[in-house]
Amino acid sequence: MRVLIIEDEKPASESIIEELHSIEEKLEIVGICSSVDESVKWLEKNQQPDLILMDIQLSDGNSFCILKSCDITCPVIFITAFDKYLTEAFDYNSIDYLLKPVSHVRLKTAIKKYKNLQNHFVNNHSSLLDYFNNHEKKKSRILVKRGMEFQTIKVDDIAYFFTEHKLIFLVDKENRKYLADKSNLAELEEELDNKIFYRANRKYIINANFVKRFKPLEKSKISLELVLPVNDEIIISQENSSAFKKWISEI
C-alpha cells in the first residue's frame, strides 16, 4: 500500500507514520507534503498513491484547494483538529474523518475499512469511489443538553449510552453523565460506527475502547465490565453472545 501524507506539523506526521507502520507492515510512505502548493506539485509529478492521509488546515491554506486543483482518484482519510469540515470532506473521496489527536484504534479502523473496501472492489476504482461517496456518514459528535443549554460531545470520548425512564443518556471518559438529544437507542445505533459501538442489550450501547473484560454466564450469556463504573450489570443475551464475540475480536 502506497501512502501519501499531507500534514504541516512535523511531530504529527511522524506520529502518523509510526502508527501506520505498527498497523500495516506492507506499507510505503511515498511522500510527505506540508503545504497546499507542495502537495499540488507532488501530485502533478508523481503517480497517485493508493491512499492519502490529509490534514485539512495547512500552512498556506485549506487542503480542499488540493482536491479542487488535482484530479485525485484515490481514497482520502482526513485528519484535523476540527469537526466543522466533516460535511465538506465527504464531498470528496473520503473514507474517514479523524479528529486530532488521532487514536491508534481509530486509525487502525480507518485503514481496515480501506483494505476491506479495496478487496471488495479490487481492480474497479470507480465502483470503490462510488461506494465511498454514497456510503452513510457516521456521526463524530453527539448533541447533549445540560440545563437549558446544548453542547456537543466527541463520539470517541463516549464510554456508553443507556436509556432510563424513556430518556437517552451518555457517559463520557471522565464519567460525566449527559442527556442525549435522541428519542431512542435504535435511532442512535443507526448513527454510530458499528465497528466501535455495540448494542449490548435493550438498555446499553457500549464503546469497544472502554470494555475492560467480559466473562461467560450460565446459558451462554456474557457479562461485560467497562473501565468506568456502571450502575447495572451489562448482560449480553444468549442469542447475541456469538455476534458480540465476533464483533469485539475484529476491533
Coordinates of N, CA and C in Angstrom, one line a residue:
M1 N 0.8 -1.2 0.0 CA 0.0 0.0 0.0 C 0.9 1.2 0.0
R2 N 0.7 2.1 -1.0 CA 1.5 3.3 -1.2 C 0.7 4.5 -0.6
V3 N 1.3 5.2 0.4 CA 0.5 6.2 1.1 C 1.2 7.6 1.0
L4 N 0.5 8.6 0.8 CA 1.0 10.0 0.8 C 0.4 10.7 2.0
I5 N 1.3 11.3 2.8 CA 1.0 12.1 4.0 C 1.0 13.6 3.6
I6 N -0.1 14.3 3.9 CA -0.2 15.7 3.8 C -0.4 16.3 5.2
E7 N 0.6 16.9 5.8 CA 0.5 17.4 7.2 C 1.6 18.4 7.4
D8 N 1.2 19.6 7.9 CA 2.2 20.6 8.1 C 2.9 20.7 9.4
E9 N 2.5 19.8 10.3 CA 3.2 19.7 11.6 C 4.1 18.5 11.6
K10 N 5.4 18.6 11.7 CA 6.3 17.5 11.6 C 6.0 16.5 12.7
P11 N 5.9 16.9 14.0 CA 5.6 15.8 15.0 C 4.3 15.0 14.7
A12 N 3.3 15.7 14.2 CA 2.1 15.0 13.8 C 2.3 14.0 12.7
S13 N 3.0 14.4 11.7 CA 3.3 13.5 10.5 C 4.2 12.3 11.0
E14 N 5.1 12.6 11.8 CA 6.0 11.5 12.4 C 5.2 10.5 13.2
S15 N 4.3 11.0 14.0 CA 3.4 10.2 14.8 C 2.5 9.3 13.9
I16 N 1.9 9.9 12.9 CA 1.1 9.2 12.0 C 1.8 8.0 11.3
I17 N 3.0 8.4 10.8 CA 3.8 7.4 10.1 C 4.2 6.2 11.0
E18 N 4.5 6.5 12.3 CA 4.9 5.5 13.2 C 3.6 4.6 13.5
E19 N 2.5 5.2 13.6 CA 1.3 4.4 13.9 C 0.9 3.6 12.6
L20 N 1.1 4.1 11.5 CA 0.8 3.4 10.2 C 1.6 2.1 10.1
H21 N 2.9 2.3 10.4 CA 3.8 1.1 10.3 C 3.5 0.1 11.3
S22 N 3.0 0.5 12.5 CA 2.6 -0.5 13.5 C 1.3 -1.2 13.1
I23 N 0.5 -0.6 12.3 CA -0.7 -1.2 11.8 C -0.6 -2.1 10.6
E24 N 0.2 -1.6 9.7 CA 0.4 -2.3 8.4 C 1.9 -2.4 8.0
E25 N 2.4 -3.6 7.9 CA 3.8 -3.8 7.6 C 4.1 -3.5 6.1
K26 N 3.2 -3.9 5.3 CA 3.4 -3.8 3.8 C 2.9 -2.4 3.4
L27 N 3.6 -1.4 3.9 CA 3.2 0.0 3.6 C 4.4 0.8 3.3
E28 N 4.2 1.6 2.2 CA 5.3 2.5 1.8 C 4.8 4.0 1.8
I29 N 5.5 4.8 2.5 CA 5.3 6.2 2.5 C 5.9 6.8 1.3
V30 N 5.2 7.2 0.3 CA 5.7 7.6 -1.0 C 6.0 9.1 -1.0
G31 N 5.5 9.9 0.0 CA 5.7 11.3 0.0 C 5.1 11.9 1.3
I32 N 5.8 13.0 1.7 CA 5.3 13.8 2.8 C 5.2 15.3 2.4
C33 N 4.1 15.8 2.3 CA 3.9 17.2 1.9 C 3.4 18.1 3.1
S34 N 3.8 19.3 3.1 CA 3.4 20.1 4.3 C 2.6 21.4 3.9
S35 N 2.3 21.5 2.6 CA 1.5 22.7 2.2 C 0.7 22.4 1.0
V36 N -0.3 23.3 0.7 CA -1.1 23.1 -0.5 C -0.3 23.1 -1.7
D37 N 0.6 24.1 -1.9 CA 1.5 24.2 -3.1 C 2.3 23.0 -3.3
E38 N 3.0 22.5 -2.2 CA 3.9 21.4 -2.3 C 3.1 20.1 -2.7
S39 N 1.9 20.0 -2.1 CA 1.0 18.8 -2.4 C 0.6 18.8 -3.9
V40 N 0.2 19.9 -4.4 CA -0.3 20.0 -5.8 C 0.9 19.7 -6.7
K41 N 2.1 20.2 -6.5 CA 3.2 19.9 -7.3 C 3.6 18.4 -7.2
W42 N 3.5 17.8 -6.0 CA 3.8 16.4 -5.9 C 2.8 15.5 -6.7
L43 N 1.6 15.9 -6.6 CA 0.5 15.1 -7.3 C 0.6 15.2 -8.8
E44 N 1.1 16.4 -9.3 CA 1.2 16.6 -10.7 C 2.4 15.9 -11.3
K45 N 3.4 15.6 -10.5 CA 4.7 15.0 -11.0 C 4.7 13.5 -10.7
N46 N 3.9 13.0 -9.8 CA 4.1 11.6 -9.4 C 2.8 10.8 -9.6
Q47 N 3.0 9.4 -9.7 CA 1.8 8.5 -9.8 C 1.0 8.6 -8.5
Q48 N -0.3 8.6 -8.7 CA -1.1 8.7 -7.5 C -0.9 7.6 -6.5
P49 N -0.9 7.8 -5.2 CA -0.8 6.8 -4.2 C -2.1 5.9 -4.1
D50 N -2.0 4.9 -3.3 CA -3.2 4.1 -3.1 C -4.1 4.8 -2.1
L51 N -3.5 5.6 -1.2 CA -4.3 6.3 -0.1 C -3.6 7.6 0.3
I52 N -4.4 8.6 0.6 CA -3.8 9.8 1.1 C -4.4 10.1 2.5
L53 N -3.5 10.4 3.4 CA -3.9 10.9 4.8 C -3.6 12.4 4.8
M54 N -4.7 13.2 4.9 CA -4.6 14.6 4.6 C -5.1 15.5 5.8
D55 N -4.2 16.3 6.3 CA -4.7 17.3 7.3 C -5.5 18.4 6.5
I56 N -6.4 19.0 7.1 CA -7.3 20.0 6.4 C -6.7 21.4 6.4
Q57 N -6.3 21.8 7.6 CA -5.7 23.2 7.7 C -4.2 23.1 7.6
L58 N -3.7 23.6 6.4 CA -2.3 23.7 6.2 C -1.7 25.1 6.3
S59 N -0.4 25.2 6.2 CA 0.2 26.5 6.5 C -0.1 27.6 5.5
D60 N -0.4 27.1 4.2 CA -0.7 28.1 3.2 C -2.2 28.0 2.7
G61 N -3.0 27.4 3.5 CA -4.4 27.3 3.1 C -5.1 26.1 3.4
N62 N -6.3 25.9 2.9 CA -7.2 24.8 3.2 C -6.9 23.6 2.2
S63 N -6.8 22.4 2.7 CA -6.4 21.3 1.8 C -7.4 20.9 0.7
F64 N -8.7 21.5 0.9 CA -9.7 21.2 -0.1 C -9.2 21.9 -1.5
C65 N -8.3 22.9 -1.4 CA -7.8 23.5 -2.6 C -7.0 22.5 -3.4
I66 N -6.4 21.6 -2.7 CA -5.6 20.5 -3.4 C -6.6 19.6 -4.2
L67 N -7.7 19.3 -3.6 CA -8.6 18.4 -4.2 C -9.3 19.1 -5.4
K68 N -9.5 20.4 -5.3 CA -10.1 21.1 -6.4 C -9.1 21.3 -7.5
S69 N -7.8 21.4 -7.2 CA -6.8 21.6 -8.2 C -6.3 20.4 -9.0
C70 N -6.4 19.2 -8.3 CA -5.9 18.0 -8.8 C -7.0 17.0 -9.0
D71 N -6.9 16.1 -10.0 CA -7.8 15.1 -10.2 C -7.4 13.8 -9.4
I72 N -7.8 13.8 -8.2 CA -7.5 12.7 -7.2 C -8.5 11.6 -7.3
T73 N -8.1 10.4 -7.6 CA -9.0 9.3 -7.8 C -8.8 8.3 -6.6
C74 N -7.8 8.5 -5.8 CA -7.6 7.5 -4.7 C -8.4 7.9 -3.5
P75 N -8.7 7.0 -2.5 CA -9.4 7.4 -1.3 C -8.5 8.3 -0.4
V76 N -9.2 9.1 0.4 CA -8.6 10.1 1.3 C -9.1 9.9 2.7
I77 N -8.2 9.9 3.7 CA -8.6 9.9 5.1 C -8.2 11.3 5.6
F78 N -9.2 12.1 6.0 CA -8.9 13.4 6.5 C -8.5 13.3 8.0
I79 N -7.6 14.2 8.4 CA -7.2 14.3 9.8 C -7.1 15.8 10.2
T80 N -7.8 16.1 11.2 CA -7.9 17.5 11.6 C -8.3 17.7 13.1
A81 N -8.0 18.9 13.6 CA -8.4 19.2 15.0 C -9.8 19.7 15.1
F82 N -10.5 19.8 14.0 CA -11.8 20.4 14.0 C -12.8 19.5 13.3
D83 N -14.1 19.5 13.7 CA -15.1 18.7 13.1 C -16.0 19.5 12.1
K84 N -15.7 20.8 12.0 CA -16.6 21.7 11.2 C -16.5 21.4 9.7
Y85 N -15.5 20.7 9.3 CA -15.3 20.4 7.9 C -15.9 19.0 7.5
L86 N -16.5 18.4 8.4 CA -17.0 17.0 8.2 C -17.8 16.9 6.9
T87 N -18.8 17.7 6.8 CA -19.7 17.6 5.6 C -19.0 17.9 4.3
E88 N -18.1 18.9 4.3 CA -17.4 19.2 3.0 C -16.4 18.1 2.7
A89 N -15.8 17.4 3.7 CA -14.9 16.4 3.5 C -15.5 15.2 2.7
F90 N -16.7 14.9 3.0 CA -17.3 13.8 2.3 C -17.9 14.1 1.0
D91 N -17.7 15.4 0.5 CA -17.9 15.7 -0.9 C -16.8 15.2 -1.8
Y92 N -15.7 14.8 -1.2 CA -14.6 14.2 -1.9 C -14.5 12.7 -1.7
N93 N -13.3 12.2 -2.0 CA -13.1 10.7 -1.9 C -12.8 10.2 -0.5
S94 N -13.5 10.8 0.5 CA -13.2 10.5 1.9 C -13.8 9.1 2.3
I95 N -13.0 8.4 3.0 CA -13.5 7.1 3.7 C -13.5 7.3 5.2
D96 N -12.9 8.3 5.7 CA -13.0 8.5 7.2 C -12.5 9.9 7.5
Y97 N -12.9 10.4 8.7 CA -12.6 11.7 9.2 C -12.1 11.6 10.6
L98 N -10.8 11.7 10.8 CA -10.3 11.5 12.2 C -9.9 12.8 12.8
L99 N -10.3 12.9 14.1 CA -10.0 14.1 14.9 C -8.7 14.0 15.6
K100 N -7.9 15.0 15.7 CA -6.7 15.0 16.4 C -7.0 15.2 17.9
P101 N -6.2 14.6 18.8 CA -5.1 13.6 18.5 C -5.7 12.3 18.0
V102 N -5.1 11.7 17.0 CA -5.6 10.5 16.4 C -5.3 9.3 17.3
S103 N -6.3 8.6 17.6 CA -6.1 7.4 18.5 C -5.6 6.2 17.6
H104 N -4.9 5.3 18.1 CA -4.4 4.1 17.4 C -5.6 3.3 16.9
V105 N -6.6 3.2 17.7 CA -7.8 2.4 17.4 C -8.5 3.0 16.2
R106 N -8.7 4.3 16.2 CA -9.5 5.0 15.1 C -8.7 4.9 13.8
L107 N -7.4 5.1 13.9 CA -6.6 5.0 12.6 C -6.6 3.5 12.1
K108 N -6.5 2.6 13.0 CA -6.5 1.2 12.6 C -7.8 0.8 12.0
T109 N -8.9 1.3 12.5 CA -10.2 1.1 12.0 C -10.4 1.7 10.6
A110 N -9.8 2.9 10.4 CA -9.9 3.5 9.1 C -9.1 2.8 8.0
I111 N -7.9 2.3 8.4 CA -7.1 1.5 7.5 C -7.7 0.2 7.1
K112 N -8.3 -0.4 8.1 CA -9.1 -1.7 7.9 C -10.2 -1.5 7.0
K113 N -10.9 -0.3 7.1 CA -12.1 0.0 6.3 C -11.6 0.1 4.8
Y114 N -10.5 0.8 4.6 CA -9.9 1.0 3.3 C -9.5 -0.4 2.7
K115 N -8.9 -1.2 3.4 CA -8.4 -2.5 2.9 C -9.6 -3.4 2.6
N116 N -10.7 -3.4 3.4 CA -11.8 -4.2 3.2 C -12.5 -3.8 1.9
L117 N -12.7 -2.5 1.7 CA -13.3 -2.0 0.5 C -12.5 -2.2 -0.7
Q118 N -11.2 -2.1 -0.6 CA -10.3 -2.3 -1.7 C -10.4 -3.8 -2.2
N119 N -10.4 -4.7 -1.2 CA -10.5 -6.1 -1.6 C -11.8 -6.4 -2.2
H120 N -12.9 -5.7 -1.8 CA -14.2 -6.0 -2.3 C -14.3 -5.4 -3.8
F121 N -13.7 -4.3 -4.0 CA -13.8 -3.6 -5.3 C -12.5 -3.7 -6.1
V122 N -11.8 -4.8 -5.9 CA -10.4 -5.0 -6.5 C -10.5 -4.7 -8.0
N123 N -9.6 -3.9 -8.5 CA -9.5 -3.6 -9.9 C -10.7 -2.8 -10.5
N124 N -11.4 -2.2 -9.6 CA -12.6 -1.4 -10.0 C -12.6 -0.1 -9.2
H125 N -11.8 0.8 -9.5 CA -11.6 2.0 -8.7 C -12.9 2.9 -8.7
S126 N -13.6 2.9 -9.9 CA -14.8 3.7 -10.0 C -15.9 3.2 -9.1
S127 N -16.0 1.9 -9.0 CA -17.0 1.4 -8.1 C -16.7 1.6 -6.6
L128 N -15.4 1.6 -6.3 CA -14.9 1.8 -5.0 C -15.2 3.3 -4.6
L129 N -15.0 4.2 -5.5 CA -15.2 5.6 -5.2 C -16.7 5.9 -5.1
D130 N -17.5 5.2 -5.9 CA -19.0 5.4 -5.8 C -19.4 5.0 -4.4
Y131 N -18.8 3.9 -4.0 CA -19.2 3.4 -2.6 C -18.8 4.4 -1.6
F132 N -17.6 5.0 -1.7 CA -17.1 6.0 -0.7 C -18.1 7.2 -0.7
N133 N -18.5 7.7 -1.9 CA -19.2 8.9 -2.0 C -20.7 8.7 -1.5
N134 N -21.2 7.5 -1.6 CA -22.6 7.2 -1.3 C -22.8 6.5 0.1
H135 N -21.6 6.1 0.7 CA -21.7 5.4 2.0 C -22.2 6.3 3.1
E136 N -23.0 5.8 4.0 CA -23.6 6.6 5.0 C -22.5 7.2 5.9
K137 N -22.6 8.4 6.3 CA -21.6 9.1 7.1 C -22.0 8.9 8.6
K138 N -21.1 8.5 9.4 CA -21.4 8.3 10.8 C -21.1 9.6 11.6
K139 N -21.8 9.8 12.7 CA -21.6 11.0 13.5 C -20.2 11.0 14.2
S140 N -19.6 12.2 14.3 CA -18.4 12.3 15.0 C -18.6 13.0 16.4
R141 N -19.8 13.6 16.5 CA -20.2 14.3 17.7 C -21.7 14.0 18.0
I142 N -22.0 14.1 19.3 CA -23.4 13.9 19.7 C -23.9 15.1 20.5
L143 N -25.1 15.6 20.1 CA -25.6 16.8 20.8 C -26.2 16.4 22.1
V144 N -25.9 17.1 23.2 CA -26.4 16.8 24.5 C -26.9 18.1 25.1
K145 N -27.7 17.9 26.2 CA -28.4 19.0 26.9 C -27.9 19.1 28.3
R146 N -27.6 20.3 28.8 CA -27.2 20.5 30.2 C -28.0 21.7 30.6
G147 N -29.1 21.4 31.5 CA -29.9 22.5 31.9 C -30.7 23.0 30.7
M148 N -30.6 24.3 30.4 CA -31.2 25.0 29.3 C -30.3 25.1 28.1
E149 N -29.0 24.6 28.2 CA -28.0 24.8 27.1 C -27.7 23.5 26.4
F150 N -27.3 23.6 25.2 CA -26.8 22.4 24.4 C -25.3 22.5 24.2
Q151 N -24.7 21.4 24.0 CA -23.3 21.3 23.6 C -23.1 20.0 22.9
T152 N -21.9 19.8 22.3 CA -21.6 18.6 21.6 C -20.5 17.8 22.3
I153 N -20.5 16.5 22.3 CA -19.5 15.6 22.8 C -18.9 14.8 21.7
K154 N -17.6 14.7 21.7 CA -16.9 13.8 20.7 C -17.3 12.4 20.9
V155 N -17.7 11.7 19.8 CA -18.2 10.3 19.9 C -17.0 9.4 20.5
D156 N -15.8 9.7 20.1 CA -14.7 8.9 20.6 C -14.5 9.0 22.1
D157 N -15.1 10.0 22.8 CA -14.9 10.2 24.2 C -16.1 9.6 25.0
I158 N -17.0 9.0 24.3 CA -18.2 8.4 25.0 C -18.0 7.0 25.3
A159 N -18.1 6.6 26.6 CA -17.9 5.3 27.0 C -19.1 4.4 26.8
Y160 N -20.3 4.9 27.0 CA -21.5 4.2 26.8 C -22.7 5.1 26.8
F161 N -23.8 4.6 26.2 CA -25.1 5.2 26.2 C -26.0 4.3 27.0
F162 N -27.1 4.8 27.6 CA -28.1 4.0 28.2 C -29.4 4.7 28.3
T163 N -30.5 4.0 28.4 CA -31.8 4.5 28.5 C -32.4 4.3 29.9
E164 N -33.1 5.4 30.3 CA -33.7 5.3 31.7 C -34.9 6.2 31.7
H165 N -36.0 5.7 32.1 CA -37.3 6.5 32.1 C -37.6 7.1 30.7
K166 N -37.3 6.3 29.7 CA -37.6 6.7 28.3 C -36.7 7.9 27.8
L167 N -35.6 8.2 28.5 CA -34.7 9.2 28.1 C -33.3 8.5 27.8
I168 N -32.5 9.1 26.9 CA -31.2 8.6 26.5 C -30.1 9.4 27.1
F169 N -29.2 8.7 27.8 CA -28.1 9.4 28.5 C -26.8 8.8 27.9
L170 N -25.7 9.6 28.0 CA -24.4 9.1 27.7 C -23.5 9.4 28.9
V171 N -22.4 8.6 29.0 CA -21.4 8.8 30.0 C -20.0 8.9 29.2
D172 N -19.3 10.0 29.5 CA -18.1 10.2 28.8 C -16.9 9.6 29.5
K173 N -15.7 9.7 29.0 CA -14.5 9.1 29.5 C -14.1 9.6 30.9
E174 N -14.7 10.8 31.3 CA -14.4 11.3 32.6 C -15.5 10.9 33.6
N175 N -16.4 10.0 33.1 CA -17.5 9.5 33.9 C -18.6 10.6 34.2
R176 N -18.7 11.6 33.3 CA -19.7 12.6 33.4 C -20.9 12.2 32.6
K177 N -22.1 12.4 33.1 CA -23.4 11.9 32.6 C -24.0 13.1 31.9
Y178 N -24.6 12.9 30.6 CA -25.3 13.9 29.9 C -26.6 13.3 29.3
L179 N -27.5 14.2 29.1 CA -28.8 13.8 28.5 C -28.6 14.0 27.0
A180 N -28.7 12.9 26.2 CA -28.5 13.0 24.8 C -29.8 13.5 24.1
D181 N -29.6 14.2 23.0 CA -30.7 14.7 22.2 C -31.2 13.7 21.2
K182 N -31.7 12.5 21.8 CA -32.1 11.4 21.0 C -33.4 10.9 21.6
S183 N -34.3 10.3 20.7 CA -35.5 9.8 21.2 C -35.5 8.3 21.6
N184 N -34.5 7.5 21.0 CA -34.4 6.1 21.4 C -33.1 5.6 21.0
L185 N -32.7 4.4 21.5 CA -31.4 3.8 21.2 C -31.3 3.3 19.8
A186 N -32.4 2.9 19.2 CA -32.4 2.4 17.9 C -32.0 3.4 16.9
E187 N -32.6 4.7 17.1 CA -32.2 5.8 16.2 C -30.7 6.1 16.4
L188 N -30.2 6.1 17.6 CA -28.8 6.4 17.9 C -27.9 5.4 17.3
E189 N -28.3 4.1 17.4 CA -27.5 3.0 16.9 C -27.2 3.1 15.4
E190 N -28.2 3.6 14.7 CA -28.0 3.8 13.2 C -27.0 4.9 12.9
E191 N -26.8 5.8 13.8 CA -25.9 6.9 13.5 C -24.4 6.7 14.0
L192 N -24.2 5.6 14.7 CA -22.9 5.3 15.3 C -22.1 4.3 14.4
D193 N -20.8 4.3 14.5 CA -20.0 3.4 13.8 C -20.0 2.1 14.5
N194 N -20.6 1.1 13.8 CA -20.7 -0.3 14.4 C -19.4 -1.0 14.6
K195 N -18.3 -0.5 14.1 CA -17.0 -1.1 14.4 C -16.5 -0.7 15.8
I196 N -17.1 0.4 16.3 CA -16.7 0.9 17.6 C -17.8 0.7 18.7
F197 N -19.0 0.9 18.3 CA -20.1 0.8 19.2 C -21.0 -0.4 19.0
Y198 N -21.5 -1.0 20.1 CA -22.2 -2.2 20.1 C -23.5 -2.1 21.0
R199 N -24.6 -2.5 20.4 CA -25.9 -2.5 21.2 C -25.8 -3.8 22.0
A200 N -25.5 -3.6 23.3 CA -25.3 -4.8 24.2 C -26.7 -5.4 24.5
N201 N -27.6 -4.6 24.8 CA -29.0 -5.0 25.1 C -30.0 -3.9 24.9
R202 N -31.2 -4.0 25.4 CA -32.2 -3.0 25.2 C -31.8 -1.7 25.9
K203 N -31.0 -1.8 26.9 CA -30.7 -0.6 27.7 C -29.3 0.1 27.4
Y204 N -28.4 -0.7 26.9 CA -27.0 -0.1 26.7 C -26.4 -0.3 25.3
I205 N -25.7 0.8 24.9 CA -24.8 0.8 23.7 C -23.4 1.1 24.3
I206 N -22.4 0.2 24.0 CA -21.1 0.4 24.6 C -20.0 0.6 23.6
N207 N -19.0 1.4 24.0 CA -17.8 1.7 23.2 C -16.8 0.6 23.4
A208 N -16.3 0.0 22.4 CA -15.3 -1.1 22.5 C -14.1 -0.7 23.2
N209 N -13.7 0.6 23.1 CA -12.5 1.0 23.7 C -12.6 1.2 25.2
F210 N -13.8 1.0 25.8 CA -14.0 1.1 27.2 C -14.4 -0.2 27.8
V211 N -14.3 -1.3 27.1 CA -14.6 -2.6 27.6 C -13.3 -3.1 28.3
K212 N -13.4 -3.4 29.6 CA -12.3 -3.9 30.4 C -12.1 -5.4 30.3
R213 N -13.2 -6.1 30.5 CA -13.2 -7.5 30.3 C -14.6 -8.0 30.2
F214 N -14.8 -9.3 29.9 CA -16.1 -9.9 29.9 C -16.0 -11.4 30.3
K215 N -17.0 -11.9 30.8 CA -17.0 -13.3 31.3 C -18.3 -14.1 31.0
P216 N -18.2 -15.4 30.8 CA -19.4 -16.1 30.5 C -20.3 -16.4 31.7
L217 N -21.6 -16.4 31.4 CA -22.5 -16.7 32.5 C -23.3 -18.0 32.1
E218 N -24.2 -18.4 32.9 CA -25.0 -19.6 32.6 C -25.8 -19.3 31.3
K219 N -26.1 -20.4 30.6 CA -26.9 -20.4 29.4 C -26.3 -19.5 28.3
S220 N -24.9 -19.5 28.3 CA -24.1 -18.8 27.2 C -24.3 -17.3 27.2
K221 N -24.8 -16.7 28.3 CA -24.8 -15.3 28.3 C -23.5 -14.7 28.7
I222 N -23.3 -13.4 28.5 CA -22.0 -12.8 28.7 C -22.2 -11.6 29.6
S223 N -21.3 -11.4 30.6 CA -21.4 -10.2 31.5 C -20.2 -9.3 31.1
L224 N -20.5 -8.0 30.9 CA -19.5 -7.1 30.5 C -19.0 -6.2 31.6
E225 N -17.7 -5.9 31.7 CA -17.2 -5.0 32.7 C -16.5 -3.9 31.9
L226 N -16.9 -2.6 32.1 CA -16.3 -1.5 31.5 C -15.2 -0.9 32.4
V227 N -14.4 0.0 31.8 CA -13.4 0.6 32.6 C -13.9 1.6 33.6
L228 N -15.2 2.1 33.3 CA -15.9 3.0 34.2 C -17.0 2.3 35.0
P229 N -17.3 2.7 36.2 CA -18.3 2.1 36.9 C -19.7 2.2 36.2
V230 N -20.5 1.2 36.3 CA -21.9 1.2 35.7 C -22.8 0.7 36.8
N231 N -24.0 1.4 36.9 CA -24.9 1.0 38.0 C -25.5 -0.4 37.8
D232 N -25.7 -0.9 36.6 CA -26.2 -2.2 36.3 C -25.1 -3.1 35.8
E233 N -25.4 -4.4 35.9 CA -24.6 -5.4 35.2 C -25.0 -5.4 33.8
I234 N -24.1 -5.3 32.9 CA -24.4 -5.3 31.4 C -24.3 -6.7 30.9
I235 N -25.5 -7.3 30.5 CA -25.6 -8.6 30.1 C -25.8 -8.7 28.6
I236 N -25.0 -9.6 27.9 CA -25.3 -9.9 26.5 C -26.1 -11.2 26.5
S237 N -27.2 -11.2 25.8 CA -28.1 -12.4 25.8 C -27.4 -13.6 25.1
Q238 N -28.0 -14.8 25.4 CA -27.5 -16.0 24.7 C -27.6 -15.9 23.2
E239 N -28.6 -15.3 22.7 CA -28.8 -15.1 21.2 C -27.8 -14.2 20.6
N240 N -27.2 -13.3 21.4 CA -26.3 -12.3 20.8 C -24.8 -12.5 21.2
S241 N -24.6 -13.5 22.0 CA -23.2 -13.7 22.6 C -22.2 -14.0 21.5
S242 N -22.6 -14.9 20.5 CA -21.7 -15.2 19.4 C -21.3 -14.0 18.6
A243 N -22.4 -13.2 18.3 CA -22.2 -12.0 17.5 C -21.3 -11.0 18.2
F244 N -21.4 -10.9 19.5 CA -20.6 -10.0 20.3 C -19.1 -10.4 20.3
K245 N -18.9 -11.7 20.5 CA -17.5 -12.2 20.5 C -16.8 -12.0 19.1
K246 N -17.6 -12.2 18.1 CA -17.1 -11.9 16.7 C -16.7 -10.4 16.5
W247 N -17.7 -9.6 17.0 CA -17.5 -8.2 16.8 C -16.3 -7.7 17.6
I248 N -16.1 -8.0 18.9 CA -15.0 -7.5 19.6 C -13.7 -8.1 19.2
S249 N -13.7 -9.3 18.7 CA -12.4 -9.9 18.2 C -11.9 -9.2 16.9
E250 N -12.8 -8.5 16.2 CA -12.4 -7.9 15.0 C -12.0 -6.4 15.1
I251 N -12.1 -5.9 16.3 CA -11.8 -4.5 16.6 C -10.3 -4.2 16.4

